[in-house]
Amino acid sequence: MLRFALVGCGRIGVRHAELLAGGRIAGAELAAVCDVVAAKAERMSRRFSRPHFTDMHEMMRKVLPDVVVVLTESGNHARHVISLAQYKRSIIVEKPMALTLDDADAMIQACDKAGVRMFVVKQNRFNVPVVKLREALEQGRFGRLVLGTVRVRWCRTQAYYDQDAWRGTWALDGGVLSNQASHHVDLLEWMMGDVDSVFAKGVTALVDIEAEDTAVVMLSFRSGALGLIEATTATRPKDLEGSISVLGEFGAVEIGGFAVNEMKVWNFTQSNAEDADVMQQYSVNPPNVYGFGHQAYYEHVVDCIVHGKQQLVDGLEGRKSLELISAIYESIETGREVSLRFKPSRCRLGAHT
Ligand SMILES: NC(=O)c1ccc[n+]([C@@H]2O[C@H](COP(=O)([O-])OP(=O)(O)OC[C@H]3O[C@@H](n4cnc5c(N)ncnc54)[C@H](O)[C@@H]3O)[C@@H](O)[C@H]2O)c1
């Protein structure tokens, strides 16, 4: 049984605790929780009947967990992961792994030096229809890729941003691209391959935050394919969709729903015996926009640790989508097309002013 300890008892902390304490992940259990805000740690401790701490170092020394899970504000992930590496336990860090490429590099280096495995949460990669799409890509069923599109049309009001001071700030969060749509940006790159260049526009349309709540991005992939990202939290009055479509020479697939969870289109020039059932069998309705993926994600982590397998998203893989997001911000700031690789100069994500 692997014992997990949580650092951060906020919104997503509850989701992690529900899975780990509820016996839903075979081979995993919740050992302890920690939050610098004592009331939050105590609340979680009462709800899940686990010991609580306000100092993560004390928790690490007293509990000796096998895995520590970093669920703090995005801009704080780097310093927390780096200081936790000394305990030589596996580390899970929520998305985005960091807000600057320098931070991401420092995290990778600290974990490598300490011999620690880092797992970056990208739970949407485990959504049932997404796994199916990836399988079709790996089988070469699309032929040459033509166009990949992701769309995030969610609703986050001023009240959402106002609930915590870090939300929507450049230093600790960024906007829709680095927070809500970071999953979809990751999925697009995972499906379509490396990106050559991006051109983007962003605006803060309906809320009062530092970063953008709405953005559009044109992408050119190394393969010659093109891509589009449409991301907004300014959809009103409620969430509309989180989707991806991949079009290729021999097929088109679209996955929609609120959280990339519903197979909408599965068309191939050459169909196979399984195709008839794909639309019914590979759609699931998650209870919320986080989707079901965290459960599958934890099962993957346990499998990797117990059987010594390579994790799907390690530090280097997590850094890739951060590099893409930083390039998109650089394009928004400069008004120019940005080629990858690049050195950020105007991108404000992660900048402390
Ligand atoms: N994978 C997903 O779908 C998903 C969904 C929501 C949030 N997230 C990510 O999870 C992270 C947290 O988001 P949230 O909405 O839960 O934020 P939150 O503000 O609700 O929770 C963060 C918590 O971390 C605590 N904290 C900060 N420093 C700490 C420290 N040194 N030790 C212990 N606790 C500390 C804060 O007090 C706070 O309670 C963000 O990076 C966010 O992007 C991921």
Coordinates of C-alpha atoms and ligand atoms in Angstrom, one line a residue:
M1 CA 0.0 0.0 0.0
L2 CA 1.5 3.4 -1.1
R3 CA 0.9 6.2 1.4
F4 CA 0.2 9.6 0.0
A5 CA 0.4 13.0 1.8
L6 CA -1.2 16.1 0.4
V7 CA 0.3 19.6 0.5
G8 CA -2.6 22.1 0.0
C9 CA -6.2 21.5 1.2
G10 CA -8.0 23.8 -1.3
R11 CA -10.5 23.2 -4.0
I12 CA -8.5 20.4 -5.9
G13 CA -7.1 19.1 -2.6
V14 CA -10.6 17.8 -1.7
R15 CA -10.8 15.9 -5.0
H16 CA -7.5 14.2 -4.3
A17 CA -8.4 13.4 -0.8
E18 CA -11.8 11.9 -1.8
L19 CA -10.1 9.5 -4.1
L20 CA -7.2 8.5 -1.8
A21 CA -9.2 8.3 1.4
G22 CA -12.2 6.7 -0.2
G23 CA -10.5 3.4 -1.1
R24 CA -11.1 4.2 -4.8
I25 CA -7.5 3.7 -5.8
A26 CA -6.2 0.2 -5.4
G27 CA -2.8 0.2 -3.6
A28 CA -3.1 3.8 -2.4
E29 CA -4.2 5.4 0.8
L30 CA -4.2 8.9 2.2
A31 CA -1.7 9.2 5.1
A32 CA -1.9 12.9 6.0
V33 CA -2.9 16.4 4.8
C34 CA -1.2 19.8 5.2
D35 CA -2.2 23.4 4.6
V36 CA -0.6 26.6 5.9
V37 CA -4.1 27.8 6.7
A38 CA -4.8 25.8 9.8
A39 CA -8.6 25.9 9.4
K40 CA -8.4 24.3 5.9
A41 CA -6.1 21.6 7.2
E42 CA -8.3 20.9 10.1
R43 CA -11.5 20.8 8.0
M44 CA -9.9 18.3 5.7
S45 CA -8.6 16.3 8.6
R46 CA -12.0 16.1 10.2
R47 CA -13.7 15.1 6.9
F48 CA -11.3 12.3 6.0
S49 CA -10.1 11.3 9.5
R50 CA -6.4 11.7 8.8
P51 CA -3.7 13.6 10.7
H52 CA -3.1 17.2 9.6
F53 CA -0.2 19.6 9.6
T54 CA 0.4 23.3 8.9
D55 CA 4.1 22.7 8.0
M56 CA 4.9 20.3 5.1
H57 CA 8.4 19.6 6.4
E58 CA 7.0 18.4 9.8
M59 CA 4.5 16.3 7.9
M60 CA 7.3 14.7 5.8
R61 CA 9.5 14.0 8.8
K62 CA 6.7 12.5 10.9
V63 CA 4.6 10.7 8.4
L64 CA 7.3 9.5 5.9
P65 CA 4.8 9.2 3.0
D66 CA 5.8 7.3 -0.1
V67 CA 4.4 10.0 -2.3
V68 CA 3.8 13.7 -1.6
V69 CA 1.2 15.6 -3.7
V70 CA 1.7 19.3 -4.3
L71 CA -1.7 21.1 -4.6
T72 CA -0.7 24.6 -3.9
E73 CA -1.1 27.8 -6.1
S74 CA 0.5 27.2 -9.5
G75 CA 3.2 29.9 -9.1
N76 CA 4.3 28.2 -5.8
H77 CA 4.7 24.7 -7.2
A78 CA 8.4 25.1 -8.1
R79 CA 9.6 26.2 -4.6
H80 CA 7.5 23.5 -2.9
V81 CA 8.6 20.7 -5.2
I82 CA 12.3 21.8 -5.0
S83 CA 12.2 21.9 -1.2
L84 CA 10.3 18.6 -1.0
A85 CA 12.8 16.8 -3.2
Q86 CA 15.2 16.5 -0.2
Y87 CA 12.9 13.8 1.3
K88 CA 13.5 11.5 -1.7
R89 CA 9.9 10.5 -2.0
S90 CA 8.0 10.5 -5.3
I91 CA 6.3 13.9 -6.0
I92 CA 3.0 14.5 -7.8
V93 CA 2.5 18.1 -8.8
E94 CA -0.8 19.6 -10.1
K95 CA -0.9 21.3 -13.5
P96 CA 0.6 23.6 -14.6
M97 CA 3.9 22.2 -13.2
A98 CA 5.3 25.8 -13.0
L99 CA 4.7 29.2 -14.6
T100 CA 8.2 29.8 -15.9
L101 CA 10.6 27.6 -17.9
D102 CA 13.4 28.5 -15.4
D103 CA 11.2 27.2 -12.6
A104 CA 10.4 24.0 -14.6
D105 CA 14.1 23.4 -15.3
A106 CA 15.0 23.9 -11.6
M107 CA 12.3 21.4 -10.5
I108 CA 13.5 18.8 -13.0
Q109 CA 17.1 19.4 -11.9
A110 CA 16.3 19.2 -8.2
C111 CA 14.3 15.9 -8.6
D112 CA 16.9 14.4 -10.8
K113 CA 19.7 15.3 -8.4
A114 CA 17.7 13.8 -5.4
G115 CA 16.7 10.7 -7.5
V116 CA 13.1 11.6 -7.1
R117 CA 10.4 10.8 -9.6
M118 CA 8.1 13.7 -10.5
F119 CA 4.6 13.1 -11.9
V120 CA 2.7 16.1 -13.4
V121 CA -1.1 15.8 -13.3
K122 CA -2.6 15.8 -16.8
Q123 CA -5.7 13.8 -16.0
N124 CA -7.5 14.5 -19.3
R125 CA -4.9 12.3 -21.1
F126 CA -6.7 9.4 -19.3
N127 CA -10.2 10.3 -20.4
V128 CA -11.7 7.2 -22.1
P129 CA -12.3 8.8 -25.5
V130 CA -9.0 10.6 -25.4
V131 CA -7.2 7.3 -24.9
K132 CA -9.1 5.9 -27.9
L133 CA -8.1 8.9 -30.1
R134 CA -4.5 8.5 -29.1
E135 CA -4.7 4.8 -30.0
A136 CA -6.0 5.7 -33.5
L137 CA -3.1 8.1 -34.0
E138 CA -0.5 5.6 -32.9
Q139 CA -2.0 3.1 -35.3
G140 CA -1.5 5.7 -38.1
R141 CA -5.2 5.7 -39.0
F142 CA -5.3 9.5 -39.7
G143 CA -2.5 9.4 -42.3
R144 CA -1.1 12.9 -42.7
L145 CA -2.4 15.2 -40.0
V146 CA -4.1 18.3 -41.4
L147 CA -5.8 20.3 -38.6
G148 CA -6.1 20.1 -34.8
T149 CA -8.4 22.3 -32.8
V150 CA -9.1 22.6 -29.1
R151 CA -11.9 24.7 -27.7
V152 CA -12.5 25.6 -24.0
R153 CA -15.7 27.6 -23.4
W154 CA -16.1 27.7 -19.7
C155 CA -17.7 30.1 -17.3
R156 CA -15.7 31.7 -14.5
T157 CA -17.2 34.8 -13.0
Q158 CA -15.7 37.5 -10.9
A159 CA -16.8 35.7 -7.8
Y160 CA -14.6 32.7 -8.9
Y161 CA -11.6 34.9 -9.3
D162 CA -12.3 36.8 -6.1
Q163 CA -12.4 33.7 -3.9
D164 CA -8.6 33.6 -3.6
A165 CA -6.1 36.5 -4.2
W166 CA -3.8 34.4 -6.4
R167 CA -6.4 33.7 -9.1
G168 CA -5.8 35.5 -12.4
T169 CA -2.5 37.1 -11.3
W170 CA 0.6 36.9 -13.4
A171 CA 2.8 35.9 -10.5
L172 CA 0.8 32.8 -9.3
D173 CA -1.8 31.8 -11.9
G174 CA -1.9 33.5 -15.3
G175 CA -5.2 33.4 -17.3
V176 CA -7.3 30.9 -19.1
L177 CA -4.4 29.6 -21.2
S178 CA -2.1 28.7 -18.2
N179 CA -4.9 27.5 -15.9
Q180 CA -8.2 26.1 -17.4
A181 CA -7.0 25.5 -21.0
S182 CA -3.6 24.1 -20.0
H183 CA -5.1 20.6 -20.2
H184 CA -6.4 21.2 -23.7
V185 CA -3.1 22.8 -24.9
D186 CA -1.4 19.7 -23.6
L187 CA -3.8 17.4 -25.4
L188 CA -3.4 19.3 -28.7
E189 CA 0.4 19.0 -28.6
W190 CA 0.2 15.4 -27.5
M191 CA -2.0 14.5 -30.5
M192 CA -0.5 16.8 -33.2
G193 CA 3.2 16.7 -32.2
D194 CA 5.8 19.4 -31.8
V195 CA 4.9 23.0 -32.6
D196 CA 6.9 25.1 -35.0
S197 CA 5.3 28.5 -34.3
V198 CA 2.3 30.3 -32.7
F199 CA 0.4 33.5 -33.3
A200 CA -2.0 34.6 -30.6
K201 CA -4.3 37.3 -29.3
G202 CA -5.7 37.6 -25.8
V203 CA -8.1 39.9 -24.0
T204 CA -9.6 40.3 -20.5
A205 CA -13.2 40.5 -21.6
L206 CA -15.6 40.1 -18.7
V207 CA -13.7 40.1 -15.4
D208 CA -11.3 42.2 -13.5
I209 CA -8.1 40.2 -13.4
E210 CA -4.4 40.8 -14.5
A211 CA -4.3 38.0 -17.1
E212 CA -6.5 37.1 -20.0
D213 CA -9.9 35.4 -19.8
T214 CA -10.2 34.9 -23.6
A215 CA -7.6 33.9 -26.2
V216 CA -7.3 32.6 -29.7
V217 CA -4.2 31.0 -31.1
M218 CA -3.1 29.8 -34.5
L219 CA -0.4 27.1 -34.5
S220 CA 1.9 25.6 -37.1
F221 CA 3.1 22.1 -36.3
R222 CA 6.5 20.6 -37.3
S223 CA 4.5 18.0 -39.4
G224 CA 3.1 20.8 -41.6
A225 CA -0.3 20.5 -39.9
L226 CA -2.1 23.6 -38.6
G227 CA -3.9 24.1 -35.3
L228 CA -6.3 26.4 -33.5
I229 CA -6.9 27.1 -29.8
E230 CA -10.0 28.9 -28.7
A231 CA -10.0 29.4 -24.9
T232 CA -12.3 31.4 -22.7
T233 CA -13.7 31.5 -19.2
A234 CA -16.0 34.3 -20.4
T235 CA -18.8 32.0 -21.5
R236 CA -22.0 33.0 -19.9
P237 CA -24.2 32.0 -18.2
K238 CA -22.6 28.5 -17.8
D239 CA -20.0 26.1 -19.1
L240 CA -20.4 25.1 -22.7
E241 CA -17.6 22.8 -23.8
G242 CA -14.1 21.5 -23.6
S243 CA -13.3 19.8 -26.9
I244 CA -10.6 18.6 -29.3
S245 CA -10.8 17.6 -32.9
V246 CA -8.2 16.0 -35.0
L247 CA -8.5 16.0 -38.8
G248 CA -6.2 13.9 -41.0
E249 CA -5.9 12.6 -44.5
F250 CA -8.0 9.5 -43.7
G251 CA -10.1 10.4 -40.8
A252 CA -11.7 12.9 -38.4
V253 CA -12.3 12.6 -34.7
E254 CA -14.0 15.1 -32.4
I255 CA -14.3 14.7 -28.6
G256 CA -16.6 17.2 -26.9
G257 CA -18.7 17.4 -23.8
F258 CA -17.8 19.7 -20.9
A259 CA -14.5 18.1 -20.2
V260 CA -13.3 16.3 -23.4
N261 CA -15.4 13.3 -22.4
E262 CA -17.9 12.6 -25.2
M263 CA -17.0 11.0 -28.5
K264 CA -18.8 13.2 -31.0
V265 CA -17.3 12.2 -34.4
W266 CA -15.4 9.0 -35.3
N267 CA -15.0 8.9 -39.0
F268 CA -12.4 6.9 -40.9
T269 CA -12.0 6.2 -44.6
Q270 CA -11.1 2.6 -43.7
S271 CA -13.3 1.4 -40.9
N272 CA -12.6 -1.6 -38.7
A273 CA -14.8 -4.0 -36.7
E274 CA -14.6 -1.9 -33.5
D275 CA -15.6 1.4 -35.1
A276 CA -19.4 0.8 -35.0
D277 CA -19.4 0.8 -31.2
V278 CA -16.9 3.5 -30.5
M279 CA -19.4 6.4 -30.3
Q280 CA -21.4 4.5 -27.6
Q281 CA -18.6 2.8 -25.7
Y282 CA -16.1 5.7 -25.5
S283 CA -18.3 8.4 -24.0
V284 CA -18.6 9.2 -20.3
N285 CA -20.3 11.9 -18.4
P286 CA -18.2 13.2 -15.7
P287 CA -19.8 14.9 -12.6
N288 CA -17.9 18.1 -13.1
V289 CA -15.4 19.8 -15.4
Y290 CA -12.5 18.1 -13.6
G291 CA -13.7 14.9 -15.3
F292 CA -13.1 11.4 -14.1
G293 CA -9.4 11.5 -15.0
H294 CA -7.9 11.9 -11.6
Q295 CA -8.9 8.4 -10.6
A296 CA -7.3 6.9 -13.7
Y297 CA -4.4 9.2 -13.1
Y298 CA -3.8 7.9 -9.6
E299 CA -4.1 4.3 -10.9
H300 CA -1.4 5.2 -13.4
V301 CA 0.9 6.6 -10.7
V302 CA 0.5 3.5 -8.5
D303 CA 1.2 1.3 -11.5
C304 CA 4.4 3.3 -12.4
I305 CA 5.7 3.2 -8.9
V306 CA 4.9 -0.4 -8.1
H307 CA 6.0 -1.8 -11.4
G308 CA 8.8 0.6 -12.2
K309 CA 7.1 1.9 -15.3
Q310 CA 7.8 5.2 -17.0
Q311 CA 5.2 7.9 -16.2
L312 CA 3.2 9.4 -19.1
V313 CA 3.9 13.0 -18.0
D314 CA 7.2 13.5 -16.2
G315 CA 8.9 16.8 -15.7
L316 CA 10.3 17.1 -19.2
E317 CA 6.9 16.2 -20.7
G318 CA 5.1 18.7 -18.4
R319 CA 7.7 21.4 -19.5
K320 CA 6.7 21.0 -23.1
S321 CA 3.2 22.4 -22.7
L322 CA 4.5 25.1 -20.5
E323 CA 7.0 26.1 -23.2
L324 CA 4.1 26.2 -25.7
I325 CA 1.9 28.3 -23.3
S326 CA 4.8 30.7 -22.7
A327 CA 5.3 31.1 -26.4
I328 CA 1.6 31.9 -26.8
Y329 CA 1.9 34.6 -24.1
E330 CA 5.0 35.9 -25.8
S331 CA 3.0 36.3 -29.0
I332 CA 0.2 38.0 -27.2
E333 CA 2.6 40.5 -25.7
T334 CA 4.6 41.2 -28.8
G335 CA 1.9 40.9 -31.4
R336 CA 4.2 38.7 -33.4
E337 CA 4.4 35.1 -34.5
V338 CA 6.7 33.3 -32.1
S339 CA 8.8 30.3 -33.2
L340 CA 9.7 27.5 -30.8
R341 CA 12.3 27.2 -29.3
F342 CA 12.5 30.8 -28.0
K343 CA 13.6 32.7 -25.0
P344 CA 10.8 34.5 -23.3
S345 CA 11.4 38.3 -23.0
R346 CA 7.9 39.9 -22.8
C347 CA 5.8 36.9 -21.5
R348 CA 4.5 38.0 -18.1
L349 CA 3.4 34.5 -16.8
G350 CA 5.2 33.9 -13.5
A351 CA 6.6 37.4 -13.3
H352 CA 6.6 39.1 -9.9
T353 CA 6.1 42.8 -10.3
Ligands
LIG1 N1 -6.1 19.1 -12.7 C1 -7.1 19.9 -12.6 O1 -8.1 19.7 -13.2 C2 -7.0 21.0 -11.6 C3 -8.2 21.6 -11.1 C4 -8.2 22.6 -10.2 C5 -6.9 23.1 -9.8 N2 -5.8 22.5 -10.3 C6 -4.5 23.1 -9.8 O2 -4.3 22.8 -8.4 C7 -3.6 23.9 -7.8 C8 -4.4 24.4 -6.6 O3 -5.6 24.9 -7.1 P1 -6.9 25.1 -6.1 O4 -8.0 25.6 -6.9 O5 -7.0 23.9 -5.2 O6 -6.3 26.3 -5.2 P2 -6.7 26.7 -3.7 O7 -6.3 28.1 -3.5 O8 -8.1 26.3 -3.4 O9 -5.8 25.7 -2.8 C9 -4.4 25.9 -2.7 C10 -4.1 25.6 -1.2 O10 -2.6 25.5 -1.0 C11 -2.4 26.0 0.3 N3 -0.9 26.2 0.5 C12 -0.2 27.2 -0.1 N4 1.1 27.1 0.3 C13 1.2 26.0 1.1 C14 2.2 25.4 1.8 N5 3.5 25.8 1.8 N6 2.0 24.3 2.6 C15 0.7 23.8 2.6 N7 -0.4 24.4 2.0 C16 -0.1 25.5 1.2 C17 -3.2 27.2 0.4 O11 -3.4 27.7 1.7 C18 -4.5 26.7 -0.2 O12 -5.4 26.2 0.7 C19 -3.4 24.9 -8.9 O13 -2.1 24.8 -9.4 C20 -4.4 24.6 -10.0 O14 -4.0 24.9 -11.3 C21 -5.8 21.5 -11.1

